mmCIF file of C-alpha atoms in Angstrom:
data_model
loop_
_atom_site.group_PDB
_atom_site.id
_atom_site.type_symbol
_atom_site.label_atom_id
_atom_site.label_comp_id
_atom_site.label_asym_id
_atom_site.label_seq_id
_atom_site.Cartn_x
_atom_site.Cartn_y
_atom_site.Cartn_z
ATOM 1 C CA MET E 624 56.338 181.385 130.831
ATOM 2 C CA THR E 625 54.930 183.046 127.744
ATOM 3 C CA ARG E 626 57.271 183.438 124.790
ATOM 4 C CA HIS E 627 57.108 186.927 123.317
ATOM 5 C CA THR E 628 58.423 187.414 119.833
ATOM 6 C CA LEU E 629 58.752 190.535 117.730
ATOM 7 C CA GLY E 630 55.771 189.533 115.603
ATOM 8 C CA SER E 631 53.534 189.095 118.642
ATOM 9 C CA HIS E 632 54.209 192.523 120.209
ATOM 10 C CA PRO E 633 50.896 194.386 120.572
ATOM 11 C CA PHE E 634 52.179 197.571 118.851
ATOM 12 C CA LEU E 635 53.376 195.714 115.720
ATOM 13 C CA LEU E 636 50.133 194.775 113.971
ATOM 14 C CA GLY E 637 50.426 192.577 110.898
ATOM 15 C CA PHE E 638 54.092 191.541 111.450
ATOM 16 C CA GLU E 639 53.332 187.892 112.377
ATOM 17 C CA GLU E 640 55.071 186.729 109.217
ATOM 18 C CA LEU E 641 58.314 188.264 110.462
ATOM 19 C CA ASP E 642 58.872 185.425 112.925
ATOM 20 C CA ARG E 643 58.320 182.886 110.171
ATOM 21 C CA LEU E 644 60.847 184.678 107.917
ATOM 22 C CA VAL E 645 63.436 184.777 110.690
ATOM 23 C CA GLU E 646 62.917 181.056 111.374
ATOM 24 C CA ARG E 647 63.113 180.162 107.699
ATOM 25 C CA THR E 648 66.345 182.025 107.166
ATOM 26 C CA ALA E 649 67.929 180.579 110.319
ATOM 27 C CA LYS E 650 67.429 177.095 108.932
ATOM 28 C CA SER E 651 69.513 177.816 105.834
ATOM 29 C CA GLY E 652 72.741 178.018 107.844
ATOM 30 C CA GLU E 653 74.939 175.605 105.787
ATOM 31 C CA GLY E 654 78.232 177.247 104.987
ATOM 32 C CA TYR E 655 78.544 176.265 101.310
ATOM 33 C CA PRO E 656 79.028 178.144 99.110
ATOM 34 C CA PRO E 657 80.595 181.073 100.936
ATOM 35 C CA TYR E 658 79.042 184.439 100.130
ATOM 36 C CA ASN E 659 79.318 188.182 100.686
ATOM 37 C CA ILE E 660 76.518 190.760 100.929
ATOM 38 C CA GLU E 661 77.593 194.318 100.332
ATOM 39 C CA GLN E 662 75.928 197.670 99.983
ATOM 40 C CA VAL E 663 77.094 199.225 96.697
ATOM 41 C CA GLY E 664 75.067 202.379 96.788
ATOM 42 C CA ASP E 665 72.076 204.076 98.327
ATOM 43 C CA GLY E 666 69.481 201.271 98.320
ATOM 44 C CA ALA E 667 71.656 199.028 96.096
ATOM 45 C CA TYR E 668 73.118 195.719 97.202
ATOM 46 C CA ARG E 669 75.162 192.872 95.761
ATOM 47 C CA ILE E 670 75.248 189.233 96.831
ATOM 48 C CA THR E 671 78.418 187.465 95.702
ATOM 49 C CA LEU E 672 78.682 183.691 95.927
ATOM 50 C CA ALA E 673 81.922 181.772 95.407
ATOM 51 C CA VAL E 674 80.948 179.109 92.863
ATOM 52 C CA ALA E 675 84.281 177.918 91.512
ATOM 53 C CA GLY E 676 83.884 175.114 88.988
ATOM 54 C CA PHE E 677 80.250 175.909 88.162
ATOM 55 C CA ALA E 678 79.239 177.069 84.716
ATOM 56 C CA GLU E 679 76.147 179.252 83.975
ATOM 57 C CA GLU E 680 74.150 176.194 82.921
ATOM 58 C CA ASP E 681 74.941 174.582 86.328
ATOM 59 C CA LEU E 682 73.320 177.453 88.244
ATOM 60 C CA ALA E 683 69.695 178.482 88.709
ATOM 61 C CA ILE E 684 68.389 181.637 90.375
ATOM 62 C CA THR E 685 64.686 181.909 91.251
ATOM 63 C CA LEU E 686 62.621 184.405 93.167
ATOM 64 C CA GLU E 687 59.362 183.312 94.717
ATOM 65 C CA ASP E 688 57.381 185.218 97.326
ATOM 66 C CA ARG E 689 60.343 187.424 98.367
ATOM 67 C CA GLN E 690 62.629 184.355 98.744
ATOM 68 C CA LEU E 691 65.696 184.446 96.466
ATOM 69 C CA LEU E 692 66.946 180.915 95.860
ATOM 70 C CA VAL E 693 70.294 180.081 94.249
ATOM 71 C CA ARG E 694 70.889 176.451 93.288
ATOM 72 C CA GLY E 695 73.958 174.808 91.832
ATOM 73 C CA ARG E 696 74.332 171.328 90.427
ATOM 74 C CA GLN E 697 77.280 170.255 88.293
ATOM 75 C CA ALA E 698 76.779 167.712 85.547
ATOM 76 C CA GLU E 699 78.498 164.401 86.205
ATOM 77 C CA THR E 700 81.650 164.035 84.182
ATOM 78 C CA SER E 701 82.459 160.574 82.924
ATOM 79 C CA ASP E 702 86.112 161.100 82.149
ATOM 80 C CA ASP E 703 88.878 158.885 83.411
ATOM 81 C CA ARG E 704 90.538 161.499 85.721
ATOM 82 C CA VAL E 705 92.113 160.124 88.893
ATOM 83 C CA PHE E 706 92.349 162.666 91.683
ATOM 84 C CA LEU E 707 95.182 162.383 94.196
ATOM 85 C CA HIS E 708 93.627 165.228 96.163
ATOM 86 C CA ARG E 709 90.246 166.800 95.507
ATOM 87 C CA GLY E 710 89.957 170.070 97.430
ATOM 88 C CA ILE E 711 87.599 171.928 95.116
ATOM 89 C CA ALA E 712 84.031 171.156 96.137
ATOM 90 C CA ALA E 713 81.814 169.819 93.367
ATOM 91 C CA ARG E 714 78.692 169.181 95.381
ATOM 92 C CA GLN E 715 75.232 170.576 94.716
ATOM 93 C CA PHE E 716 73.981 173.437 96.863
ATOM 94 C CA SER E 717 70.968 175.517 97.640
ATOM 95 C CA ARG E 718 71.307 178.927 99.267
ATOM 96 C CA SER E 719 68.343 181.157 100.053
ATOM 97 C CA PHE E 720 67.904 184.798 100.982
ATOM 98 C CA VAL E 721 64.692 186.499 102.072
ATOM 99 C CA LEU E 722 64.263 189.921 100.503
ATOM 100 C CA ALA E 723 62.409 192.805 102.150
ATOM 101 C CA ASP E 724 59.376 194.386 100.526
ATOM 102 C CA GLY E 725 60.485 196.696 97.757
ATOM 103 C CA VAL E 726 63.830 194.952 97.106
ATOM 104 C CA GLU E 727 64.103 193.725 93.514
ATOM 105 C CA VAL E 728 66.677 191.629 91.679
ATOM 106 C CA THR E 729 68.100 193.789 88.907
ATOM 107 C CA GLY E 730 70.598 191.377 87.404
ATOM 108 C CA ALA E 731 73.110 188.559 87.794
ATOM 109 C CA GLY E 732 76.461 187.731 86.335
ATOM 110 C CA LEU E 733 79.129 185.027 86.575
ATOM 111 C CA GLU E 734 82.751 186.067 86.342
ATOM 112 C CA HIS E 735 86.012 184.389 87.560
ATOM 113 C CA GLY E 736 84.065 181.827 89.681
ATOM 114 C CA LEU E 737 81.992 184.469 91.453
ATOM 115 C CA LEU E 738 78.221 184.763 90.942
ATOM 116 C CA ASN E 739 77.080 188.358 91.465
ATOM 117 C CA ILE E 740 73.401 189.129 92.068
ATOM 118 C CA SER E 741 72.458 192.807 92.022
ATOM 119 C CA LEU E 742 69.554 194.047 94.163
ATOM 120 C CA GLU E 743 67.883 197.419 94.419
ATOM 121 C CA ARG E 744 65.401 198.787 96.964
ATOM 122 C CA LYS E 745 62.670 200.790 95.300
ATOM 123 C CA SER E 746 61.485 203.694 97.400
ATOM 124 C CA PRO E 747 57.806 203.252 98.339
ATOM 125 C CA GLN E 748 55.519 206.173 97.710
ATOM 126 C CA ARG E 749 54.429 207.773 100.946
ATOM 127 C CA VAL E 750 50.688 208.172 101.180
ATOM 128 C CA VAL E 751 48.802 210.114 103.779
ATOM 129 C CA GLN E 752 45.302 208.905 104.151
ATOM 130 C CA THR E 753 42.502 210.493 106.186
ATOM 131 C CA ILE E 754 40.076 207.985 107.734
ATOM 132 C CA GLU E 755 36.468 209.057 108.172
ATOM 133 C CA ILE E 756 34.938 208.283 111.517
ATOM 134 C CA GLY E 757 31.526 206.661 111.184
ATOM 135 C CA LYS E 758 29.195 204.483 113.215
ATOM 136 C CA ALA E 759 30.550 201.046 113.898
#
């Protein structure tokens, strides 16, 4: 049986990368840290990650080839604290989001243990192009 995917449909030319993007995002299914994605306006979005215990210097946000990557790594503390119960996670994490064409990161802020990343979709200019018919 032949496996048909969205990117291999004959009417969708040039969308082969879509299958790779879906596969790549499906692999980042770990549940830590929890996050929200909300639409905050027309073409404006906000990703909020719960990063309690992380300081700004413990976090890194990078954008490469439409993949937004948020990493967290807390510095090891060498104090003599003895925990009777440790329920606040202090592990490193990596969370990725694939952004659509035209979506740009407009800012990020850390407040009350929540990392907010603001995104905005820029409207593409619509171009009508006439194609001349010539000899092949």
